[in-house]
Coordinates of C-alpha atoms in Angstrom, one line a residue:
M941 CA 0.0 0.0 0.0
E942 CA 2.9 2.4 0.7
L943 CA 4.2 2.1 -2.9
K944 CA 0.7 2.6 -4.3
A945 CA 0.2 5.7 -2.2
F946 CA 3.6 7.0 -3.3
V947 CA 2.6 6.4 -7.0
E948 CA -0.6 8.4 -6.5
R949 CA 1.3 11.2 -4.9
C950 CA 3.7 11.4 -7.9
K951 CA 0.7 11.5 -10.2
E952 CA -0.9 14.3 -8.3
E953 CA 2.2 16.4 -8.0
G954 CA 3.8 15.5 -11.3
Y955 CA 1.4 17.8 -13.1
F956 CA 0.9 15.6 -16.2
K957 CA -1.8 13.7 -18.0
E958 CA -1.5 10.4 -19.6
I959 CA -2.0 10.4 -23.4
F960 CA -3.0 6.8 -23.5
N961 CA -6.1 7.2 -21.4
S962 CA -9.0 6.2 -23.6
G963 CA -9.5 2.6 -22.6
N964 CA -6.4 1.1 -24.1
Y965 CA -4.0 2.0 -21.3
E966 CA -4.0 -1.7 -20.1
I967 CA -2.8 -2.8 -23.6
Y968 CA 0.2 -0.4 -23.4
S969 CA 1.0 -1.3 -19.8
S970 CA 0.9 -5.0 -20.5
F971 CA 3.3 -4.6 -23.3
G972 CA 5.6 -2.5 -21.1
G973 CA 5.3 0.3 -23.5
T974 CA 5.7 0.6 -27.2
S975 CA 8.8 -0.7 -29.1
E976 CA 10.6 1.4 -31.7
S977 CA 9.2 -0.8 -34.5
N978 CA 5.6 0.2 -33.4
V979 CA 6.1 3.9 -33.6
S980 CA 5.5 6.0 -36.7
I981 CA 6.0 9.7 -37.3
S982 CA 4.0 12.2 -39.3
L983 CA 6.2 15.3 -40.0
S984 CA 4.7 18.6 -41.2
H985 CA 5.0 22.3 -40.7
D986 CA 1.2 22.3 -40.3
F987 CA 2.1 21.0 -36.8
D988 CA 4.3 24.0 -35.9
R989 CA 3.4 26.6 -33.3
K990 CA 0.9 29.1 -34.6
L991 CA 1.7 32.8 -34.5
C992 CA -0.3 35.0 -32.2
G993 CA 0.0 38.5 -33.5
A994 CA 3.0 40.8 -34.3
D995 CA 3.0 42.4 -30.9
F996 CA 3.4 39.1 -29.0
E997 CA 6.0 37.7 -31.5
A998 CA 8.0 40.9 -30.8
E999 CA 7.6 40.3 -27.1
I1000 CA 9.1 36.8 -27.5
E1001 CA 12.3 38.4 -28.9
R1002 CA 12.4 40.9 -26.0
T1003 CA 11.8 38.2 -23.4
W1004 CA 14.5 35.9 -24.9
N1005 CA 17.1 38.7 -24.9
L1006 CA 16.3 39.4 -21.2
R1007 CA 16.6 35.7 -20.3
K1008 CA 20.0 35.5 -22.1
E1009 CA 21.3 38.5 -20.3
K1010 CA 20.5 36.8 -17.0
N1011 CA 21.8 33.4 -18.0
P1012 CA 24.7 33.3 -20.5
F1013 CA 24.4 29.5 -20.7
L1014 CA 21.0 29.9 -22.4
F1015 CA 21.1 29.2 -26.1
N1016 CA 18.6 28.5 -28.8
G1017 CA 18.2 25.4 -30.9
S1018 CA 15.8 23.6 -33.1
K1019 CA 13.4 21.1 -31.4
F1020 CA 10.5 18.8 -32.4
R1021 CA 7.0 20.0 -31.5
L1022 CA 4.5 17.4 -30.4
H1023 CA 1.1 18.2 -32.0
D1024 CA -0.9 15.1 -31.5
V1025 CA -0.7 11.3 -30.8
C1026 CA -2.8 8.7 -32.4
Y1027 CA -2.8 5.1 -31.2
G1028 CA -4.0 1.7 -32.2
E1029 CA -7.1 0.2 -30.5
K1030 CA -5.8 -3.3 -30.0
T1031 CA -2.1 -3.1 -30.4
P1032 CA 0.6 -0.8 -29.0
V1033 CA 1.1 1.1 -32.2
I1034 CA 1.3 4.9 -32.1
T1035 CA 1.7 7.7 -34.5
L1036 CA 3.2 11.0 -33.4
S1037 CA 2.4 14.2 -35.3
L1038 CA 5.5 16.4 -35.1
G1039 CA 6.2 19.9 -36.2
Q1040 CA 9.3 22.0 -35.6
T1041 CA 9.9 24.6 -32.9
C1042 CA 12.9 26.0 -31.0
Y1043 CA 14.1 26.4 -27.4
K1044 CA 13.6 30.1 -27.5
D1045 CA 9.8 29.7 -28.2
Y1046 CA 9.6 27.1 -25.5
V1047 CA 11.1 29.4 -22.9
C1048 CA 9.0 32.3 -24.0
T1049 CA 5.7 30.5 -24.2
N1050 CA 5.5 27.3 -22.2
M1051 CA 7.7 28.7 -19.4
N1052 CA 6.4 32.2 -19.6
F1053 CA 3.7 31.7 -17.0
D1054 CA 2.5 35.4 -17.1
H1055 CA 1.3 34.8 -20.7
W1056 CA -0.4 31.4 -20.3
K1057 CA -3.9 32.9 -20.1
F1058 CA -3.4 35.1 -23.2
L1059 CA -1.8 32.3 -25.3
T1060 CA -4.5 29.8 -24.3
E1061 CA -7.4 32.2 -25.0
Y1062 CA -5.8 33.4 -28.3
G1063 CA -5.3 29.8 -29.5
R1064 CA -8.8 28.8 -28.6
R1065 CA -10.3 31.9 -30.3
V1066 CA -8.2 32.0 -33.5
Y1067 CA -7.2 28.4 -34.0
A1068 CA -9.8 26.4 -32.0
N1069 CA -6.9 24.9 -30.1
E1070 CA -5.7 26.0 -26.7
Q1071 CA -2.2 24.7 -27.3
A1072 CA -1.8 26.1 -30.8
C1073 CA 0.5 29.0 -29.7
F1074 CA 2.7 27.1 -27.3
S1075 CA 6.0 25.6 -28.3
D1076 CA 5.3 22.2 -26.8
A1077 CA 8.9 21.1 -27.4
L1078 CA 9.3 17.3 -27.3
G1079 CA 11.6 16.2 -24.5
V1080 CA 12.9 12.8 -23.2
G1081 CA 13.3 11.6 -19.7
S1082 CA 14.5 8.4 -18.0
I1083 CA 14.9 6.4 -14.9
V1084 CA 18.4 4.9 -14.6
E1085 CA 18.9 1.8 -12.5
T1086 CA 22.3 0.6 -11.5
S1087 CA 23.4 -3.0 -11.3
D1088 CA 23.0 -2.9 -7.5
D1089 CA 19.4 -1.7 -7.7
K1090 CA 19.9 2.0 -7.1
L1091 CA 18.1 4.8 -8.9
V1092 CA 20.1 7.8 -10.1
F1093 CA 19.2 11.4 -9.5
I1094 CA 21.0 14.6 -10.3
R1095 CA 20.6 18.1 -8.7
R1096 CA 20.2 20.7 -11.4
S1097 CA 22.8 23.5 -11.1
N1098 CA 22.1 27.3 -11.0
Q1099 CA 23.4 27.5 -14.6
V1100 CA 20.3 25.9 -16.1
Y1101 CA 17.1 27.8 -16.9
E1102 CA 14.6 25.0 -16.0
D1103 CA 14.2 24.0 -12.3
P1104 CA 17.6 25.1 -10.9
Y1105 CA 18.6 23.5 -7.6
H1106 CA 16.0 20.8 -7.9
L1107 CA 16.5 17.0 -8.2
D1108 CA 15.8 15.4 -11.5
T1109 CA 16.4 12.3 -13.6
P1110 CA 18.6 12.3 -16.7
G1111 CA 16.8 13.8 -19.6
G1112 CA 16.8 16.4 -22.3
H1113 CA 15.4 16.7 -25.8
A1114 CA 15.3 14.7 -29.0
E1115 CA 17.4 16.8 -31.3
P1116 CA 16.5 17.5 -34.9
S1117 CA 20.2 18.3 -35.5
E1118 CA 21.0 14.7 -34.8
V1119 CA 18.6 13.4 -37.5
K1120 CA 20.1 12.6 -40.9
P1121 CA 18.2 14.2 -43.8
Q1122 CA 16.8 12.1 -46.6
N1123 CA 19.5 13.6 -48.8
H1124 CA 22.6 12.4 -47.0
N1125 CA 24.7 14.7 -49.1
S1126 CA 23.2 17.7 -47.4
K1127 CA 25.7 19.9 -45.6
E1128 CA 23.2 22.2 -44.0
H1129 CA 23.5 22.5 -40.2
F1130 CA 19.9 23.3 -39.8
I1131 CA 17.8 20.5 -41.2
D1132 CA 14.2 21.2 -42.1
I1133 CA 11.7 18.5 -41.0
N1134 CA 10.5 18.2 -44.6
E1135 CA 14.0 16.9 -45.4
M1136 CA 14.1 14.3 -42.6
D1137 CA 13.7 10.6 -42.9
E1138 CA 10.8 9.6 -40.6
K1139 CA 12.5 6.4 -39.5
A1140 CA 15.5 8.4 -38.5
V1141 CA 13.3 10.6 -36.3
V1142 CA 11.9 7.6 -34.6
H1143 CA 15.4 6.3 -34.0
E1144 CA 16.3 9.7 -32.4
L1145 CA 13.3 9.6 -30.1
F1146 CA 14.5 6.3 -28.7
H1147 CA 18.2 6.8 -28.6
S1148 CA 18.5 10.5 -27.6
I1149 CA 18.0 9.4 -24.0
V1150 CA 21.1 7.1 -24.3
R1151 CA 23.0 10.2 -25.4
E1152 CA 21.7 12.2 -22.5
V1153 CA 22.7 9.5 -20.0
R1154 CA 26.1 9.2 -21.6
D1155 CA 26.6 13.0 -21.4
E1156 CA 25.5 13.1 -17.7
F1157 CA 27.7 10.2 -16.7
P1158 CA 30.8 10.2 -19.0
V1159 CA 32.9 7.1 -19.1
G1160 CA 36.6 6.9 -18.7
S1161 CA 37.3 4.0 -21.1
V1162 CA 35.9 2.4 -24.2
D1163 CA 35.0 -0.8 -22.3
L1164 CA 32.9 1.0 -19.8
L1165 CA 31.2 3.0 -22.6
A1166 CA 30.3 -0.3 -24.3
Q1167 CA 29.0 -1.6 -21.1
L1168 CA 26.8 1.4 -20.4
L1169 CA 25.4 1.7 -23.9
E1170 CA 25.0 -2.0 -24.4
H1171 CA 22.4 -2.3 -21.7
C1172 CA 20.9 1.2 -22.2
T1173 CA 19.9 0.1 -25.7
D1174 CA 18.9 -3.4 -24.8
Q1175 CA 15.5 -4.4 -26.3
H1176 CA 14.0 -5.0 -22.9
S1177 CA 15.3 -2.0 -21.0
G1178 CA 16.7 1.0 -22.9
R1179 CA 14.5 0.9 -26.0
E1180 CA 11.2 0.8 -24.2
F1181 CA 9.1 3.8 -25.2
K1182 CA 7.1 3.6 -22.0
L1183 CA 4.4 6.3 -22.3
A1184 CA 4.1 9.8 -23.7
I1185 CA 3.2 12.4 -21.1
V1186 CA 2.4 16.1 -21.1
D1187 CA 3.7 18.1 -18.2
R1188 CA 1.0 20.5 -17.3
N1189 CA 3.4 22.7 -15.3
T1190 CA 5.4 23.6 -18.4
S1191 CA 3.3 21.9 -21.1
K1192 CA 6.5 20.2 -22.4
S1193 CA 5.7 16.9 -24.1
Q1194 CA 8.0 14.2 -22.9
N1195 CA 8.8 10.6 -23.7
W1196 CA 9.9 8.4 -20.8
K1197 CA 12.3 5.4 -20.9
K1198 CA 13.9 3.1 -18.5
A1199 CA 17.6 2.4 -18.7
R1200 CA 19.4 -0.3 -16.6
C1201 CA 23.1 -0.1 -16.9
L1202 CA 25.6 -2.8 -16.0
L1203 CA 27.6 -0.5 -13.7
S1204 CA 27.2 -0.3 -9.9
G1205 CA 26.1 2.9 -8.2
E1206 CA 29.6 3.7 -7.1
E1207 CA 31.0 3.2 -10.6
V1208 CA 28.4 5.5 -12.1
K1209 CA 29.1 8.1 -9.4
Q1210 CA 32.8 7.9 -10.1
L1211 CA 32.1 8.5 -13.8
Y1212 CA 29.9 11.4 -12.9
N1213 CA 32.6 13.0 -10.8
E1214 CA 35.0 12.9 -13.8
G1215 CA 32.8 15.4 -15.5
G1216 CA 31.5 15.5 -19.1
P1217 CA 30.0 17.6 -21.9
E1218 CA 27.0 18.6 -19.8
S1219 CA 28.5 18.5 -16.3
Y1220 CA 27.7 22.2 -15.8
E1221 CA 24.0 21.3 -15.9
S1222 CA 24.1 19.6 -12.5
S1223 CA 25.9 20.1 -9.2
E1224 CA 25.7 16.7 -7.6
M1225 CA 24.5 13.1 -8.1
L1226 CA 22.4 11.1 -5.6
L1227 CA 21.9 7.4 -5.4
V1228 CA 18.7 6.0 -3.7
D1229 CA 18.0 2.3 -3.1
R1230 CA 15.0 1.2 -5.1
A1231 CA 13.6 -0.6 -2.1
E1232 CA 13.3 2.8 -0.3
F1233 CA 10.5 3.8 -2.7
H1234 CA 8.5 0.7 -1.9
K1235 CA 8.2 2.1 1.7
G1236 CA 6.6 5.2 0.1
M1237 CA 6.5 8.5 2.1
S1238 CA 7.1 6.5 5.3
S1239 CA 10.7 6.4 4.3
H1240 CA 12.5 9.4 5.8
Q1241 CA 14.9 9.5 2.8
V1242 CA 12.1 9.4 0.2
S1243 CA 10.0 12.1 2.0
N1244 CA 13.0 14.4 2.2
L1245 CA 13.8 13.7 -1.4
F1246 CA 10.3 14.2 -2.7
K1247 CA 10.0 18.0 -1.9
D1248 CA 13.0 18.7 -4.1
L1249 CA 11.9 16.7 -7.2
T1250 CA 11.0 18.4 -10.4
P1251 CA 7.5 17.8 -11.7
G1252 CA 9.0 15.9 -14.7
C1253 CA 10.9 13.7 -12.3
K1254 CA 7.8 12.8 -10.3
A1255 CA 6.1 12.0 -13.6
C1256 CA 8.9 9.6 -14.5
L1257 CA 8.8 8.0 -11.1
Y1258 CA 5.0 7.5 -11.5
F1259 CA 5.4 5.6 -14.8
Y1260 CA 8.3 3.6 -13.4
F1261 CA 6.6 2.4 -10.3
N1262 CA 2.9 2.4 -11.4
L1263 CA 2.9 -1.0 -13.0
Q1264 CA 4.8 -2.5 -10.0
A1265 CA 2.2 -1.0 -7.6
N1266 CA -0.7 -2.4 -9.6
K1267 CA 0.9 -5.8 -9.7
S1268 CA 1.4 -5.8 -5.9
V1269 CA -2.3 -5.2 -5.2

């Protein structure tokens, strides 16, 4: 019962809604998520963020420049935008409708809470869609298990824009810049989604989290790198496209995956302490025994941890433990 209560607490405070909630949730749960081969992509600029007047678009530029002045580590980049999800009725097959957006628009719409009401009402009135004017950048999140059954958390540093000082799980974004264009001879750094191979986009959705984990916990040798990536991309652990969620707190669409590596907690911590490409994004790493979460909020460690977790982290924990909690009832 403690675990089930903890799961419900995560769902309540994770500020998200499950996309697969129309009667076929049990199908997706029983399959442990949707595999890479059962995901298709529909790419179109029709799914991009809609403009909401010249005055507000100019306000986006002003807001972005102010944010950059306060945080020199803030930079723009192309992102995928999740417009819609369609799913099979009897099999775990889903189709994601993706447009193209950027981190600047995400910061200045989804994370610009003062303008939520305006953006929502404008989208409803002009486009008959409350989310039409939001960036809704597609992110990825994960729960990383070590070989000795510990879960890995990182404390976000004061150099990041989103949730500084809070505890989170490894994650980031699926990057359009990592997707090969249909024309492999293209030398353009910015790749338009119309030039992308849809299968390559699906691959990026599944494997971008491996890159995020690797960048958070850099390895000191090729052998350790092979160990980490081998299990992170294993068919039954790293490739599981668990569930798509929408974080109501930031309206950032997110895909969740589980990655179990062959390294112990201390080995992962040692790699983390060596630093890596994204080491500036976090200030410390914490390891928590998975068994502690089965005690729920009665665990002193979990209750202290919970107040510092980001909403996205709580959402990941919900999906990770939800199936276990239901099986234990």
